[in-house]
Amino acid sequence: MTAWILRDLVEASPLAAWPYAVAVRAADGSTAEACGDCLVEDVEVGVDTVMYAASIAKQVIGILAAQQAVDGSIDPNHSVSHYIDGLPPWGGRVRLRHLIHHTSGLVIDESANDVRGNGEVMSRLRGASMLLTEPGSKFRYTNVGYVCLAEVLSRAGGQPVENLARTLFASLDMNTARLGGPMPGDLPGQQPPPATVGDGGLWLSTRDLRRWNDAMNDRALGEAAHALAEQPGELDDGTQLDYAWGIRVFEHEGRRTVSHGGSWPTWSAKAIRQPDAGVSVAILTTCEDAQILTATALDLVDALPR
């Protein structure tokens, strides 16, 4: 039944006009996969094809940060300057929790899209004399905040964040997944993404993205880390946010739902799950319409057996 629902719903959706690969799990543990219009520049795309998941990398950084917070390697209330030397005075006012929940006020937030890597982002941050807003006063989604957070995790973990992610993926049997590195050479015509990691940099197959969703639902990395990672943040005045540790947590049709998307020209991704029901949806596609991607993912979540 799960396979029929997946096939019928996606084939009837606007997403079917683009190459896509979808993998789902229903509440009974059954899984299904589908792909459609599966050629990109005459190359076949399937559920094992490695594609770019862009900002879904933020939830990888989020769970790595939660693990380090649980084991005491980092403290979300410590300043960024506690972990990274050479920042201007504002580095003492920006807390890790501000980076995690996009309330840091960092002023160069979109510059990660035009730099060669994390080192250049950090160099720009060291040259930034001011913040756009006071830390903790306003939610403002920022790529640079997660690049900075990735660098904190590297220092606290004693090795590059790419290595931390590699160990994490291996523990979950996600054999195609990696954080950082070059674009695969077997998808001609796709636009190379930025070289930064933390804000993006995630490469994996749709099947492994579903494995990621399911591992997060199953609390595979420990209850304490998952509970922390799914705890939404707040502004310093107590105003509640829906953004947790690299993920959004919200109610959909009366059910607690966890989601994040990712996009870069010619690449799009969506991961959505409902932990209490054990339902998950993973989509990688060349469709750049975020509304189509979100609507299809939510329709699948609603339609899967419970």
PDB file of C-alpha atoms in Angstrom:
ATOM      1  CA  MET A   1       0.000   0.000   0.000  1.00  0.00           C
ATOM      2  CA  THR A   2       2.811   2.437   0.847  1.00  0.00           C
ATOM      3  CA  ALA A   3       4.324   2.007  -2.616  1.00  0.00           C
ATOM      4  CA  TRP A   4       0.969   2.582  -4.337  1.00  0.00           C
ATOM      5  CA  ILE A   5       0.326   5.747  -2.342  1.00  0.00           C
ATOM      6  CA  LEU A   6       3.772   7.082  -3.143  1.00  0.00           C
ATOM      7  CA  ARG A   7       3.524   6.333  -6.856  1.00  0.00           C
ATOM      8  CA  ASP A   8      -0.011   7.646  -7.325  1.00  0.00           C
ATOM      9  CA  LEU A   9       0.421  10.817  -5.298  1.00  0.00           C
ATOM     10  CA  VAL A  10       3.768  11.914  -6.728  1.00  0.00           C
ATOM     11  CA  GLU A  11       2.885  11.046 -10.318  1.00  0.00           C
ATOM     12  CA  ALA A  12      -0.197  13.270 -10.001  1.00  0.00           C
ATOM     13  CA  SER A  13       1.728  16.152  -8.422  1.00  0.00           C
ATOM     14  CA  PRO A  14       3.490  19.064 -10.139  1.00  0.00           C
ATOM     15  CA  LEU A  15       6.791  17.557  -8.972  1.00  0.00           C
ATOM     16  CA  ALA A  16       6.402  14.896 -11.670  1.00  0.00           C
ATOM     17  CA  ALA A  17       7.422  17.464 -14.291  1.00  0.00           C
ATOM     18  CA  TRP A  18      11.043  17.346 -13.003  1.00  0.00           C
ATOM     19  CA  PRO A  19      13.590  14.629 -12.343  1.00  0.00           C
ATOM     20  CA  TYR A  20      13.066  13.491  -8.757  1.00  0.00           C
ATOM     21  CA  ALA A  21      13.753  10.653  -6.361  1.00  0.00           C
ATOM     22  CA  VAL A  22      11.546  10.073  -3.311  1.00  0.00           C
ATOM     23  CA  ALA A  23      11.887   7.619  -0.415  1.00  0.00           C
ATOM     24  CA  VAL A  24       9.386   7.235   2.432  1.00  0.00           C
ATOM     25  CA  ARG A  25       8.680   5.191   5.525  1.00  0.00           C
ATOM     26  CA  ALA A  26       5.195   4.625   6.932  1.00  0.00           C
ATOM     27  CA  ALA A  27       4.215   4.127  10.566  1.00  0.00           C
ATOM     28  CA  ASP A  28       4.161   0.338  10.176  1.00  0.00           C
ATOM     29  CA  GLY A  29       7.832   0.383   9.140  1.00  0.00           C
ATOM     30  CA  SER A  30       7.169  -0.259   5.472  1.00  0.00           C
ATOM     31  CA  THR A  31       9.262   1.723   3.013  1.00  0.00           C
ATOM     32  CA  ALA A  32       8.865   2.696  -0.620  1.00  0.00           C
ATOM     33  CA  GLU A  33      10.856   4.529  -3.276  1.00  0.00           C
ATOM     34  CA  ALA A  34      10.035   6.194  -6.567  1.00  0.00           C
ATOM     35  CA  CYS A  35      11.711   8.300  -9.210  1.00  0.00           C
ATOM     36  CA  GLY A  36      10.342  10.059 -12.243  1.00  0.00           C
ATOM     37  CA  ASP A  37      11.470  11.856 -15.398  1.00  0.00           C
ATOM     38  CA  CYS A  38      14.741  10.302 -14.345  1.00  0.00           C
ATOM     39  CA  LEU A  39      17.185  11.811 -16.820  1.00  0.00           C
ATOM     40  CA  VAL A  40      19.449  14.786 -16.169  1.00  0.00           C
ATOM     41  CA  GLU A  41      21.394  15.614 -19.332  1.00  0.00           C
ATOM     42  CA  ASP A  42      20.814  12.011 -20.513  1.00  0.00           C
ATOM     43  CA  VAL A  43      22.101  10.581 -17.213  1.00  0.00           C
ATOM     44  CA  GLU A  44      19.693   8.379 -15.283  1.00  0.00           C
ATOM     45  CA  VAL A  45      18.870   9.531 -11.746  1.00  0.00           C
ATOM     46  CA  GLY A  46      17.588   7.129  -9.104  1.00  0.00           C
ATOM     47  CA  VAL A  47      17.274   6.705  -5.342  1.00  0.00           C
ATOM     48  CA  ASP A  48      20.986   5.779  -5.099  1.00  0.00           C
ATOM     49  CA  THR A  49      22.219   8.780  -7.100  1.00  0.00           C
ATOM     50  CA  VAL A  50      24.296  11.160  -4.970  1.00  0.00           C
ATOM     51  CA  MET A  51      22.853  14.666  -5.134  1.00  0.00           C
ATOM     52  CA  TYR A  52      23.255  17.954  -3.273  1.00  0.00           C
ATOM     53  CA  ALA A  53      21.034  18.469  -0.221  1.00  0.00           C
ATOM     54  CA  ALA A  54      22.174  22.048   0.520  1.00  0.00           C
ATOM     55  CA  SER A  55      20.788  23.377   3.823  1.00  0.00           C
ATOM     56  CA  ILE A  56      19.668  19.973   5.071  1.00  0.00           C
ATOM     57  CA  ALA A  57      23.316  19.939   6.200  1.00  0.00           C
ATOM     58  CA  LYS A  58      22.211  22.248   9.011  1.00  0.00           C
ATOM     59  CA  GLN A  59      20.421  19.409  10.774  1.00  0.00           C
ATOM     60  CA  VAL A  60      23.608  17.327  10.578  1.00  0.00           C
ATOM     61  CA  ILE A  61      25.438  20.198  12.261  1.00  0.00           C
ATOM     62  CA  GLY A  62      22.544  20.517  14.707  1.00  0.00           C
ATOM     63  CA  ILE A  63      22.691  16.916  15.932  1.00  0.00           C
ATOM     64  CA  LEU A  64      26.505  17.006  16.091  1.00  0.00           C
ATOM     65  CA  ALA A  65      26.222  20.146  18.239  1.00  0.00           C
ATOM     66  CA  ALA A  66      23.599  18.485  20.435  1.00  0.00           C
ATOM     67  CA  GLN A  67      25.891  15.488  20.954  1.00  0.00           C
ATOM     68  CA  GLN A  68      28.755  17.773  21.943  1.00  0.00           C
ATOM     69  CA  ALA A  69      26.481  19.715  24.284  1.00  0.00           C
ATOM     70  CA  VAL A  70      25.351  16.497  25.958  1.00  0.00           C
ATOM     71  CA  ASP A  71      28.911  15.228  26.460  1.00  0.00           C
ATOM     72  CA  GLY A  72      30.111  18.633  27.656  1.00  0.00           C
ATOM     73  CA  SER A  73      32.417  19.462  24.741  1.00  0.00           C
ATOM     74  CA  ILE A  74      30.492  22.681  24.102  1.00  0.00           C
ATOM     75  CA  ASP A  75      28.167  24.868  26.148  1.00  0.00           C
ATOM     76  CA  PRO A  76      25.386  26.589  24.138  1.00  0.00           C
ATOM     77  CA  ASN A  77      25.585  29.544  26.524  1.00  0.00           C
ATOM     78  CA  HIS A  78      29.282  30.144  25.935  1.00  0.00           C
ATOM     79  CA  SER A  79      30.309  32.880  23.534  1.00  0.00           C
ATOM     80  CA  VAL A  80      31.672  32.200  20.077  1.00  0.00           C
ATOM     81  CA  SER A  81      34.941  33.841  21.158  1.00  0.00           C
ATOM     82  CA  HIS A  82      35.292  31.145  23.826  1.00  0.00           C
ATOM     83  CA  TYR A  83      35.964  28.702  20.968  1.00  0.00           C
ATOM     84  CA  ILE A  84      37.291  30.845  18.106  1.00  0.00           C
ATOM     85  CA  ASP A  85      40.140  33.332  18.509  1.00  0.00           C
ATOM     86  CA  GLY A  86      40.543  36.653  16.772  1.00  0.00           C
ATOM     87  CA  LEU A  87      36.921  37.742  16.460  1.00  0.00           C
ATOM     88  CA  PRO A  88      35.929  41.387  17.044  1.00  0.00           C
ATOM     89  CA  PRO A  89      34.346  42.358  20.402  1.00  0.00           C
ATOM     90  CA  TRP A  90      30.912  41.169  19.273  1.00  0.00           C
ATOM     91  CA  GLY A  91      32.254  37.604  19.433  1.00  0.00           C
ATOM     92  CA  GLY A  92      31.943  37.811  23.203  1.00  0.00           C
ATOM     93  CA  ARG A  93      28.238  38.678  22.973  1.00  0.00           C
ATOM     94  CA  VAL A  94      27.163  36.055  20.423  1.00  0.00           C
ATOM     95  CA  ARG A  95      26.401  32.757  22.154  1.00  0.00           C
ATOM     96  CA  LEU A  96      26.416  29.354  20.468  1.00  0.00           C
ATOM     97  CA  ARG A  97      22.645  29.167  21.016  1.00  0.00           C
ATOM     98  CA  HIS A  98      22.350  32.333  18.932  1.00  0.00           C
ATOM     99  CA  LEU A  99      24.138  30.589  16.063  1.00  0.00           C
ATOM    100  CA  ILE A 100      22.022  27.440  16.483  1.00  0.00           C
ATOM    101  CA  HIS A 101      18.688  29.274  16.356  1.00  0.00           C
ATOM    102  CA  HIS A 102      19.592  31.992  13.796  1.00  0.00           C
ATOM    103  CA  THR A 103      19.445  34.872  16.272  1.00  0.00           C
ATOM    104  CA  SER A 104      23.127  35.873  16.138  1.00  0.00           C
ATOM    105  CA  GLY A 105      22.758  39.107  14.168  1.00  0.00           C
ATOM    106  CA  LEU A 106      25.786  38.267  12.013  1.00  0.00           C
ATOM    107  CA  VAL A 107      25.980  40.790   9.222  1.00  0.00           C
ATOM    108  CA  ILE A 108      27.466  38.847   6.270  1.00  0.00           C
ATOM    109  CA  ASP A 109      24.874  36.094   6.223  1.00  0.00           C
ATOM    110  CA  GLU A 110      24.687  35.342   2.490  1.00  0.00           C
ATOM    111  CA  SER A 111      28.387  35.776   1.706  1.00  0.00           C
ATOM    112  CA  ALA A 112      28.953  32.034   2.065  1.00  0.00           C
ATOM    113  CA  ASN A 113      27.481  31.661  -1.424  1.00  0.00           C
ATOM    114  CA  ASP A 114      30.439  33.378  -3.099  1.00  0.00           C
ATOM    115  CA  VAL A 115      33.493  32.240  -1.162  1.00  0.00           C
ATOM    116  CA  ARG A 116      35.958  29.398  -1.557  1.00  0.00           C
ATOM    117  CA  GLY A 117      35.395  27.783   1.826  1.00  0.00           C
ATOM    118  CA  ASN A 118      34.942  28.122   5.556  1.00  0.00           C
ATOM    119  CA  GLY A 119      38.334  29.743   6.023  1.00  0.00           C
ATOM    120  CA  GLU A 120      37.349  32.724   3.915  1.00  0.00           C
ATOM    121  CA  VAL A 121      34.033  33.066   5.762  1.00  0.00           C
ATOM    122  CA  MET A 122      35.851  33.153   9.080  1.00  0.00           C
ATOM    123  CA  SER A 123      38.310  35.713   7.699  1.00  0.00           C
ATOM    124  CA  ARG A 124      35.389  37.933   6.733  1.00  0.00           C
ATOM    125  CA  LEU A 125      33.842  37.507  10.153  1.00  0.00           C
ATOM    126  CA  ARG A 126      37.087  38.573  11.800  1.00  0.00           C
ATOM    127  CA  GLY A 127      36.915  41.730   9.691  1.00  0.00           C
ATOM    128  CA  ALA A 128      33.264  42.482  10.489  1.00  0.00           C
ATOM    129  CA  SER A 129      33.226  45.276  13.064  1.00  0.00           C
ATOM    130  CA  MET A 130      29.519  45.195  13.867  1.00  0.00           C
ATOM    131  CA  LEU A 131      26.378  43.056  13.959  1.00  0.00           C
ATOM    132  CA  LEU A 132      23.176  43.687  12.058  1.00  0.00           C
ATOM    133  CA  THR A 133      21.034  43.186  15.173  1.00  0.00           C
ATOM    134  CA  GLU A 134      21.726  42.614  18.854  1.00  0.00           C
ATOM    135  CA  PRO A 135      22.299  38.901  19.522  1.00  0.00           C
ATOM    136  CA  GLY A 136      19.151  37.167  20.680  1.00  0.00           C
ATOM    137  CA  SER A 137      16.830  39.987  19.654  1.00  0.00           C
ATOM    138  CA  LYS A 138      15.583  38.783  16.262  1.00  0.00           C
ATOM    139  CA  PHE A 139      15.316  35.595  14.212  1.00  0.00           C
ATOM    140  CA  ARG A 140      17.193  36.000  10.947  1.00  0.00           C
ATOM    141  CA  TYR A 141      18.088  32.887   8.974  1.00  0.00           C
ATOM    142  CA  THR A 142      21.785  32.991   8.212  1.00  0.00           C
ATOM    143  CA  ASN A 143      24.097  30.623   6.381  1.00  0.00           C
ATOM    144  CA  VAL A 144      27.200  32.178   7.904  1.00  0.00           C
ATOM    145  CA  GLY A 145      25.988  31.347  11.407  1.00  0.00           C
ATOM    146  CA  TYR A 146      26.107  27.635  10.610  1.00  0.00           C
ATOM    147  CA  VAL A 147      29.506  27.913   8.944  1.00  0.00           C
ATOM    148  CA  CYS A 148      30.715  29.508  12.178  1.00  0.00           C
ATOM    149  CA  LEU A 149      29.007  26.791  14.233  1.00  0.00           C
ATOM    150  CA  ALA A 150      30.681  24.095  12.125  1.00  0.00           C
ATOM    151  CA  GLU A 151      34.047  25.667  12.896  1.00  0.00           C
ATOM    152  CA  VAL A 152      33.240  25.640  16.615  1.00  0.00           C
ATOM    153  CA  LEU A 153      32.415  21.925  16.416  1.00  0.00           C
ATOM    154  CA  SER A 154      35.710  21.251  14.619  1.00  0.00           C
ATOM    155  CA  ARG A 155      37.674  22.919  17.376  1.00  0.00           C
ATOM    156  CA  ALA A 156      35.687  21.332  20.211  1.00  0.00           C
ATOM    157  CA  GLY A 157      35.796  17.905  18.559  1.00  0.00           C
ATOM    158  CA  GLY A 158      39.519  18.039  17.810  1.00  0.00           C
ATOM    159  CA  GLN A 159      39.078  17.257  14.102  1.00  0.00           C
ATOM    160  CA  PRO A 160      37.432  18.759  11.006  1.00  0.00           C
ATOM    161  CA  VAL A 161      33.652  18.733  11.075  1.00  0.00           C
ATOM    162  CA  GLU A 162      33.738  16.744   7.830  1.00  0.00           C
ATOM    163  CA  ASN A 163      35.397  13.898   9.788  1.00  0.00           C
ATOM    164  CA  LEU A 164      32.851  14.168  12.599  1.00  0.00           C
ATOM    165  CA  ALA A 165      30.087  13.861  10.019  1.00  0.00           C
ATOM    166  CA  ARG A 166      31.803  10.899   8.342  1.00  0.00           C
ATOM    167  CA  THR A 167      31.847   8.988  11.621  1.00  0.00           C
ATOM    168  CA  LEU A 168      28.211   9.879  12.234  1.00  0.00           C
ATOM    169  CA  PHE A 169      27.102   8.725   8.780  1.00  0.00           C
ATOM    170  CA  ALA A 170      29.038   5.471   9.092  1.00  0.00           C
ATOM    171  CA  SER A 171      27.276   4.702  12.375  1.00  0.00           C
ATOM    172  CA  LEU A 172      23.942   5.021  10.553  1.00  0.00           C
ATOM    173  CA  ASP A 173      24.993   2.946   7.504  1.00  0.00           C
ATOM    174  CA  MET A 174      24.658   5.997   5.250  1.00  0.00           C
ATOM    175  CA  ASN A 175      27.340   4.918   2.815  1.00  0.00           C
ATOM    176  CA  THR A 176      26.785   7.600   0.165  1.00  0.00           C
ATOM    177  CA  ALA A 177      26.648  10.552   2.574  1.00  0.00           C
ATOM    178  CA  ARG A 178      29.455  13.047   3.022  1.00  0.00           C
ATOM    179  CA  LEU A 179      29.860  16.611   4.196  1.00  0.00           C
ATOM    180  CA  GLY A 180      31.979  18.665   1.823  1.00  0.00           C
ATOM    181  CA  GLY A 181      34.015  17.609  -1.184  1.00  0.00           C
ATOM    182  CA  PRO A 182      33.568  18.093  -4.928  1.00  0.00           C
ATOM    183  CA  MET A 183      30.428  17.650  -6.960  1.00  0.00           C
ATOM    184  CA  PRO A 184      30.037  14.135  -8.397  1.00  0.00           C
ATOM    185  CA  GLY A 185      31.101  13.989 -12.012  1.00  0.00           C
ATOM    186  CA  ASP A 186      28.154  11.947 -13.242  1.00  0.00           C
ATOM    187  CA  LEU A 187      25.493  14.709 -13.303  1.00  0.00           C
ATOM    188  CA  PRO A 188      26.411  17.060 -16.161  1.00  0.00           C
ATOM    189  CA  GLY A 189      24.678  20.414 -16.380  1.00  0.00           C
ATOM    190  CA  GLN A 190      24.214  20.825 -12.633  1.00  0.00           C
ATOM    191  CA  GLN A 191      25.620  23.978 -11.050  1.00  0.00           C
ATOM    192  CA  PRO A 192      28.452  23.438  -8.542  1.00  0.00           C
ATOM    193  CA  PRO A 193      27.380  24.603  -5.058  1.00  0.00           C
ATOM    194  CA  PRO A 194      29.475  26.679  -2.626  1.00  0.00           C
ATOM    195  CA  ALA A 195      32.548  25.102  -1.054  1.00  0.00           C
ATOM    196  CA  THR A 196      31.464  25.918   2.502  1.00  0.00           C
ATOM    197  CA  VAL A 197      30.305  23.274   4.960  1.00  0.00           C
ATOM    198  CA  GLY A 198      27.852  23.704   7.804  1.00  0.00           C
ATOM    199  CA  ASP A 199      25.424  25.911   5.943  1.00  0.00           C
ATOM    200  CA  GLY A 200      25.435  23.304   3.176  1.00  0.00           C
ATOM    201  CA  GLY A 201      27.946  20.872   1.741  1.00  0.00           C
ATOM    202  CA  LEU A 202      25.830  17.750   2.196  1.00  0.00           C
ATOM    203  CA  TRP A 203      25.982  15.119  -0.559  1.00  0.00           C
ATOM    204  CA  LEU A 204      23.965  11.907  -0.343  1.00  0.00           C
ATOM    205  CA  SER A 205      21.404   9.698  -2.059  1.00  0.00           C
ATOM    206  CA  THR A 206      17.670   9.884  -1.508  1.00  0.00           C
ATOM    207  CA  ARG A 207      17.776   6.441   0.076  1.00  0.00           C
ATOM    208  CA  ASP A 208      20.351   7.653   2.595  1.00  0.00           C
ATOM    209  CA  LEU A 209      18.338  10.816   3.266  1.00  0.00           C
ATOM    210  CA  ARG A 210      15.437   8.555   4.227  1.00  0.00           C
ATOM    211  CA  ARG A 211      17.792   6.551   6.440  1.00  0.00           C
ATOM    212  CA  TRP A 212      18.757   9.834   8.109  1.00  0.00           C
ATOM    213  CA  ASN A 213      15.108  10.723   8.713  1.00  0.00           C
ATOM    214  CA  ASP A 214      14.390   7.304  10.152  1.00  0.00           C
ATOM    215  CA  ALA A 215      17.448   7.349  12.421  1.00  0.00           C
ATOM    216  CA  MET A 216      16.350  10.719  13.781  1.00  0.00           C
ATOM    217  CA  ASN A 217      12.813   9.396  14.374  1.00  0.00           C
ATOM    218  CA  ASP A 218      14.207   6.268  16.045  1.00  0.00           C
ATOM    219  CA  ARG A 219      16.480   8.277  18.390  1.00  0.00           C
ATOM    220  CA  ALA A 220      19.432   6.279  17.087  1.00  0.00           C
ATOM    221  CA  LEU A 221      21.999   8.693  18.562  1.00  0.00           C
ATOM    222  CA  GLY A 222      20.613   8.743  22.086  1.00  0.00           C
ATOM    223  CA  GLU A 223      17.520  10.220  23.645  1.00  0.00           C
ATOM    224  CA  ALA A 224      19.313  13.152  25.285  1.00  0.00           C
ATOM    225  CA  ALA A 225      20.894  14.410  22.053  1.00  0.00           C
ATOM    226  CA  HIS A 226      17.691  14.030  20.047  1.00  0.00           C
ATOM    227  CA  ALA A 227      15.529  15.698  22.693  1.00  0.00           C
ATOM    228  CA  LEU A 228      17.910  18.663  22.769  1.00  0.00           C
ATOM    229  CA  ALA A 229      18.164  18.900  18.973  1.00  0.00           C
ATOM    230  CA  GLU A 230      14.376  19.003  18.630  1.00  0.00           C
ATOM    231  CA  GLN A 231      13.936  21.686  21.289  1.00  0.00           C
ATOM    232  CA  PRO A 232      12.923  24.962  19.572  1.00  0.00           C
ATOM    233  CA  GLY A 233      14.837  28.053  20.560  1.00  0.00           C
ATOM    234  CA  GLU A 234      13.706  31.415  21.809  1.00  0.00           C
ATOM    235  CA  LEU A 235      14.760  35.034  21.673  1.00  0.00           C
ATOM    236  CA  ASP A 236      16.486  36.446  24.715  1.00  0.00           C
ATOM    237  CA  ASP A 237      13.188  38.042  25.788  1.00  0.00           C
ATOM    238  CA  GLY A 238      11.534  34.620  25.909  1.00  0.00           C
ATOM    239  CA  THR A 239       9.694  34.811  22.572  1.00  0.00           C
ATOM    240  CA  GLN A 240       9.358  31.258  21.287  1.00  0.00           C
ATOM    241  CA  LEU A 241      10.698  30.222  17.876  1.00  0.00           C
ATOM    242  CA  ASP A 242       9.892  27.204  15.700  1.00  0.00           C
ATOM    243  CA  TYR A 243      13.559  26.700  14.794  1.00  0.00           C
ATOM    244  CA  ALA A 244      15.398  24.073  16.825  1.00  0.00           C
ATOM    245  CA  TRP A 245      18.924  22.746  16.105  1.00  0.00           C
ATOM    246  CA  GLY A 246      19.081  22.914  12.307  1.00  0.00           C
ATOM    247  CA  ILE A 247      15.420  21.924  11.923  1.00  0.00           C
ATOM    248  CA  ARG A 248      11.964  23.466  12.126  1.00  0.00           C
ATOM    249  CA  VAL A 249       9.510  21.930  14.585  1.00  0.00           C
ATOM    250  CA  PHE A 250       5.825  22.712  14.090  1.00  0.00           C
ATOM    251  CA  GLU A 251       2.316  21.304  14.232  1.00  0.00           C
ATOM    252  CA  HIS A 252       0.810  19.949  11.020  1.00  0.00           C
ATOM    253  CA  GLU A 253      -2.706  18.545  11.050  1.00  0.00           C
ATOM    254  CA  GLY A 254      -2.416  18.244  14.818  1.00  0.00           C
ATOM    255  CA  ARG A 255       0.838  16.256  14.670  1.00  0.00           C
ATOM    256  CA  ARG A 256       4.322  17.315  15.728  1.00  0.00           C
ATOM    257  CA  THR A 257       6.362  17.638  12.541  1.00  0.00           C
ATOM    258  CA  VAL A 258      10.095  18.142  11.954  1.00  0.00           C
ATOM    259  CA  SER A 259      11.369  19.457   8.642  1.00  0.00           C
ATOM    260  CA  HIS A 260      14.083  21.276   6.732  1.00  0.00           C
ATOM    261  CA  GLY A 261      14.678  21.954   3.066  1.00  0.00           C
ATOM    262  CA  GLY A 262      17.680  22.802   0.984  1.00  0.00           C
ATOM    263  CA  SER A 263      18.163  24.596  -2.311  1.00  0.00           C
ATOM    264  CA  TRP A 264      20.851  25.766  -4.691  1.00  0.00           C
ATOM    265  CA  PRO A 265      20.319  26.482  -8.402  1.00  0.00           C
ATOM    266  CA  THR A 266      19.495  23.148 -10.122  1.00  0.00           C
ATOM    267  CA  TRP A 267      19.409  21.303  -6.751  1.00  0.00           C
ATOM    268  CA  SER A 268      16.574  20.979  -4.213  1.00  0.00           C
ATOM    269  CA  ALA A 269      15.939  18.746  -1.225  1.00  0.00           C
ATOM    270  CA  LYS A 270      13.290  18.183   1.417  1.00  0.00           C
ATOM    271  CA  ALA A 271      13.352  16.074   4.573  1.00  0.00           C
ATOM    272  CA  ILE A 272      10.206  15.880   6.665  1.00  0.00           C
ATOM    273  CA  ARG A 273       9.185  13.508   9.429  1.00  0.00           C
ATOM    274  CA  GLN A 274       6.759  12.959  12.276  1.00  0.00           C
ATOM    275  CA  PRO A 275       8.703  11.306  15.111  1.00  0.00           C
ATOM    276  CA  ASP A 276       5.697  10.214  17.164  1.00  0.00           C
ATOM    277  CA  ALA A 277       4.249   8.306  14.191  1.00  0.00           C
ATOM    278  CA  GLY A 278       7.530   7.078  12.718  1.00  0.00           C
ATOM    279  CA  VAL A 279       6.649   8.622   9.345  1.00  0.00           C
ATOM    280  CA  SER A 280       9.281  10.143   7.072  1.00  0.00           C
ATOM    281  CA  VAL A 281       9.642  11.591   3.567  1.00  0.00           C
ATOM    282  CA  ALA A 282      12.889  12.322   1.697  1.00  0.00           C
ATOM    283  CA  ILE A 283      13.023  14.090  -1.679  1.00  0.00           C
ATOM    284  CA  LEU A 284      15.944  15.081  -3.903  1.00  0.00           C
ATOM    285  CA  THR A 285      15.105  16.792  -7.193  1.00  0.00           C
ATOM    286  CA  THR A 286      16.082  19.389  -9.761  1.00  0.00           C
ATOM    287  CA  CYS A 287      12.771  21.211  -9.200  1.00  0.00           C
ATOM    288  CA  GLU A 288      13.576  24.657  -7.804  1.00  0.00           C
ATOM    289  CA  ASP A 289      10.014  25.526  -6.758  1.00  0.00           C
ATOM    290  CA  ALA A 290      10.051  25.310  -2.957  1.00  0.00           C
ATOM    291  CA  GLN A 291       6.257  25.501  -2.728  1.00  0.00           C
ATOM    292  CA  ILE A 292       5.821  22.443  -4.963  1.00  0.00           C
ATOM    293  CA  LEU A 293       8.438  20.533  -2.984  1.00  0.00           C
ATOM    294  CA  THR A 294       6.918  21.396   0.401  1.00  0.00           C
ATOM    295  CA  ALA A 295       3.353  20.707  -0.720  1.00  0.00           C
ATOM    296  CA  THR A 296       4.298  17.301  -2.161  1.00  0.00           C
ATOM    297  CA  ALA A 297       6.197  16.327   0.995  1.00  0.00           C
ATOM    298  CA  LEU A 298       3.321  17.326   3.281  1.00  0.00           C
ATOM    299  CA  ASP A 299       0.784  15.526   1.080  1.00  0.00           C
ATOM    300  CA  LEU A 300       2.879  12.369   1.360  1.00  0.00           C
ATOM    301  CA  VAL A 301       3.155  12.700   5.137  1.00  0.00           C
ATOM    302  CA  ASP A 302      -0.623  12.994   5.357  1.00  0.00           C
ATOM    303  CA  ALA A 303      -1.273  10.071   3.000  1.00  0.00           C
ATOM    304  CA  LEU A 304       1.126   7.475   4.430  1.00  0.00           C
ATOM    305  CA  PRO A 305      -0.496   4.661   6.485  1.00  0.00           C
ATOM    306  CA  ARG A 306      -0.542   5.033  10.274  1.00  0.00           C
TER     307      ARG A 306
END
